Amino acid sequence: EAGVAQSPRYKIIEKRQSVAFWCNPISGHATLYWYQQILGQGPKLLIQFQNNGVVDDSQLPKDRFSAERLKGVDSTLKIQPAKLEDSAVYLCASSPREGLMNTEAFFGQGTRLTVV
Amino acid sequence: AQTVTQSQPEMSVQEAETVTLSCTYDTSESDYYLFWYKQPPSRQMILVIRQEAYKQQNATENRFSVNFQKAAKSFSLKISDSQLGDAAMYFCAYRSGAGSYQLTFGKGTKLSVIP
């Protein structure tokens, strides 16, 4: 079974530029998560999708971050314009379905973003 | 809101020895799950072990076991017969038994294994 795929692995941009990350979850997984992991900290949830609908985006800085999952499969996370404090690893994860109590989240390898 | 605290930023262990990583959490919920994830330099979070709060028996997965103390809100990870491949960041995580099932992570413990 293929895992969660993310691209690119690394990205360096200047502040005020825009950037987009892509995630393809495990086939059949209805729930998709984007986490932000700042150096020295644990991951923090940015947004959670159930199929193509948003379940929780309370911690997403909506003035600069946006995310979509149009067909309920892969997803993109965009930052525009980027700030220095956005430097972090962006992790995508997926799980089979909400409501299954015993499900675990499977993570991709993340995208390391450096804003200079 | 739930919080997860890992008080050991770094730990080291001799190869083949045993090490225990600490985690405490704060919640008012009675139904929840606790996890330990391993994050090697490749950055991919890998599930090590999971504990359901309603189960009194501590979870065990091969060389990995937990000491779950629900009343004390403590969830430590014991790694026995440590191997070089165990070197990584270890994150304790909490997930509610209801709601959005998102994970709340601690800040992590960096484990080094000394040959």
PDB file of C-alpha atoms in Angstrom, chain A residues 4-76:
ATOM      1  CA  VAL A   4       1.014   9.547   1.993  1.00  0.00           C
ATOM      2  CA  ALA A   5       2.865  11.402  -0.746  1.00  0.00           C
ATOM      3  CA  GLN A   6       3.972  15.001  -0.389  1.00  0.00           C
ATOM      4  CA  SER A   7       5.846  17.363  -2.657  1.00  0.00           C
ATOM      5  CA  PRO A   8       8.131  19.155  -2.784  1.00  0.00           C
ATOM      6  CA  ARG A   9      10.434  17.822  -0.043  1.00  0.00           C
ATOM      7  CA  TYR A  10      12.184  21.173   0.316  1.00  0.00           C
ATOM      8  CA  LYS A  11      11.357  24.738  -0.638  1.00  0.00           C
ATOM      9  CA  ILE A  12      13.214  27.999  -0.100  1.00  0.00           C
ATOM     10  CA  ILE A  13      11.439  31.264  -0.850  1.00  0.00           C
ATOM     11  CA  GLU A  14      11.806  34.911  -0.008  1.00  0.00           C
ATOM     12  CA  LYS A  15       9.387  36.599   2.355  1.00  0.00           C
ATOM     13  CA  ARG A  16       6.266  37.957   0.699  1.00  0.00           C
ATOM     14  CA  GLN A  17       6.456  35.299  -2.030  1.00  0.00           C
ATOM     15  CA  SER A  18       3.830  32.599  -2.395  1.00  0.00           C
ATOM     16  CA  VAL A  19       4.271  28.837  -2.140  1.00  0.00           C
ATOM     17  CA  ALA A  20       2.103  25.746  -2.521  1.00  0.00           C
ATOM     18  CA  PHE A  21       2.440  22.249  -1.139  1.00  0.00           C
ATOM     19  CA  TRP A  22       0.754  19.132  -2.475  1.00  0.00           C
ATOM     20  CA  CYS A  23      -0.432  16.024  -0.663  1.00  0.00           C
ATOM     21  CA  ASN A  24      -1.854  12.753  -1.961  1.00  0.00           C
ATOM     22  CA  PRO A  25      -3.294  10.674   0.891  1.00  0.00           C
ATOM     23  CA  ILE A  26      -3.480   6.915   1.109  1.00  0.00           C
ATOM     24  CA  SER A  27      -6.074   5.595  -1.315  1.00  0.00           C
ATOM     25  CA  GLY A  28      -9.527   5.441   0.238  1.00  0.00           C
ATOM     26  CA  HIS A  29      -8.699   7.612   3.227  1.00  0.00           C
ATOM     27  CA  ALA A  30     -11.496  10.093   3.768  1.00  0.00           C
ATOM     28  CA  THR A  31      -9.806  12.296   6.349  1.00  0.00           C
ATOM     29  CA  LEU A  32      -6.825  14.499   5.517  1.00  0.00           C
ATOM     30  CA  TYR A  33      -4.846  16.713   7.895  1.00  0.00           C
ATOM     31  CA  TRP A  34      -2.251  19.441   7.409  1.00  0.00           C
ATOM     32  CA  TYR A  35       0.098  20.026  10.357  1.00  0.00           C
ATOM     33  CA  GLN A  36       2.741  22.712  10.823  1.00  0.00           C
ATOM     34  CA  GLN A  37       5.866  21.693  12.738  1.00  0.00           C
ATOM     35  CA  ILE A  38       8.126  24.569  13.754  1.00  0.00           C
ATOM     36  CA  LEU A  39      11.681  23.601  14.677  1.00  0.00           C
ATOM     37  CA  GLY A  40      11.874  22.294  18.227  1.00  0.00           C
ATOM     38  CA  GLN A  41       8.125  21.843  18.594  1.00  0.00           C
ATOM     39  CA  GLY A  42       5.548  19.167  17.995  1.00  0.00           C
ATOM     40  CA  PRO A  43       3.232  19.352  14.996  1.00  0.00           C
ATOM     41  CA  LYS A  44       0.233  21.669  15.249  1.00  0.00           C
ATOM     42  CA  LEU A  45      -2.957  21.089  13.258  1.00  0.00           C
ATOM     43  CA  LEU A  46      -3.685  23.697  10.614  1.00  0.00           C
ATOM     44  CA  ILE A  47      -6.696  22.179   8.880  1.00  0.00           C
ATOM     45  CA  GLN A  48      -8.639  18.940   8.706  1.00  0.00           C
ATOM     46  CA  PHE A  49     -10.760  17.722   5.792  1.00  0.00           C
ATOM     47  CA  GLN A  50     -13.392  15.011   5.730  1.00  0.00           C
ATOM     48  CA  ASN A  51     -13.702  14.102   2.053  1.00  0.00           C
ATOM     49  CA  ASN A  52     -13.772  17.552   0.420  1.00  0.00           C
ATOM     50  CA  GLY A  53     -15.325  19.406   3.369  1.00  0.00           C
ATOM     51  CA  VAL A  54     -13.485  21.290   6.112  1.00  0.00           C
ATOM     52  CA  VAL A  55     -13.918  19.824   9.608  1.00  0.00           C
ATOM     53  CA  ASP A  56     -11.593  22.125  11.536  1.00  0.00           C
ATOM     54  CA  ASP A  57      -9.584  25.129  10.351  1.00  0.00           C
ATOM     55  CA  SER A  58      -9.602  27.067  13.615  1.00  0.00           C
ATOM     56  CA  GLN A  59      -5.794  27.287  13.745  1.00  0.00           C
ATOM     57  CA  LEU A  60      -5.264  28.174  10.090  1.00  0.00           C
ATOM     58  CA  PRO A  61      -4.064  31.798   9.622  1.00  0.00           C
ATOM     59  CA  LYS A  62      -6.661  32.544   7.016  1.00  0.00           C
ATOM     60  CA  ASP A  63      -5.239  35.913   6.044  1.00  0.00           C
ATOM     61  CA  ARG A  64      -2.316  34.147   4.373  1.00  0.00           C
ATOM     62  CA  PHE A  65      -2.952  30.401   4.372  1.00  0.00           C
ATOM     63  CA  SER A  66      -5.478  28.550   2.255  1.00  0.00           C
ATOM     64  CA  ALA A  67      -6.117  24.890   1.581  1.00  0.00           C
ATOM     65  CA  GLU A  68      -8.382  22.914  -0.656  1.00  0.00           C
ATOM     66  CA  ARG A  69      -9.311  19.327  -1.365  1.00  0.00           C
ATOM     67  CA  LEU A  70     -11.558  19.710  -4.375  1.00  0.00           C
ATOM     68  CA  LYS A  71     -12.286  16.110  -5.323  1.00  0.00           C
ATOM     69  CA  GLY A  72     -11.906  14.632  -1.871  1.00  0.00           C
ATOM     70  CA  VAL A  73      -8.571  13.056  -2.743  1.00  0.00           C
ATOM     71  CA  ASP A  74      -5.396  15.113  -2.984  1.00  0.00           C
ATOM     72  CA  SER A  75      -4.971  18.487  -1.361  1.00  0.00           C
ATOM     73  CA  THR A  76      -2.943  21.671  -1.713  1.00  0.00           C
TER      74      THR A  76
END
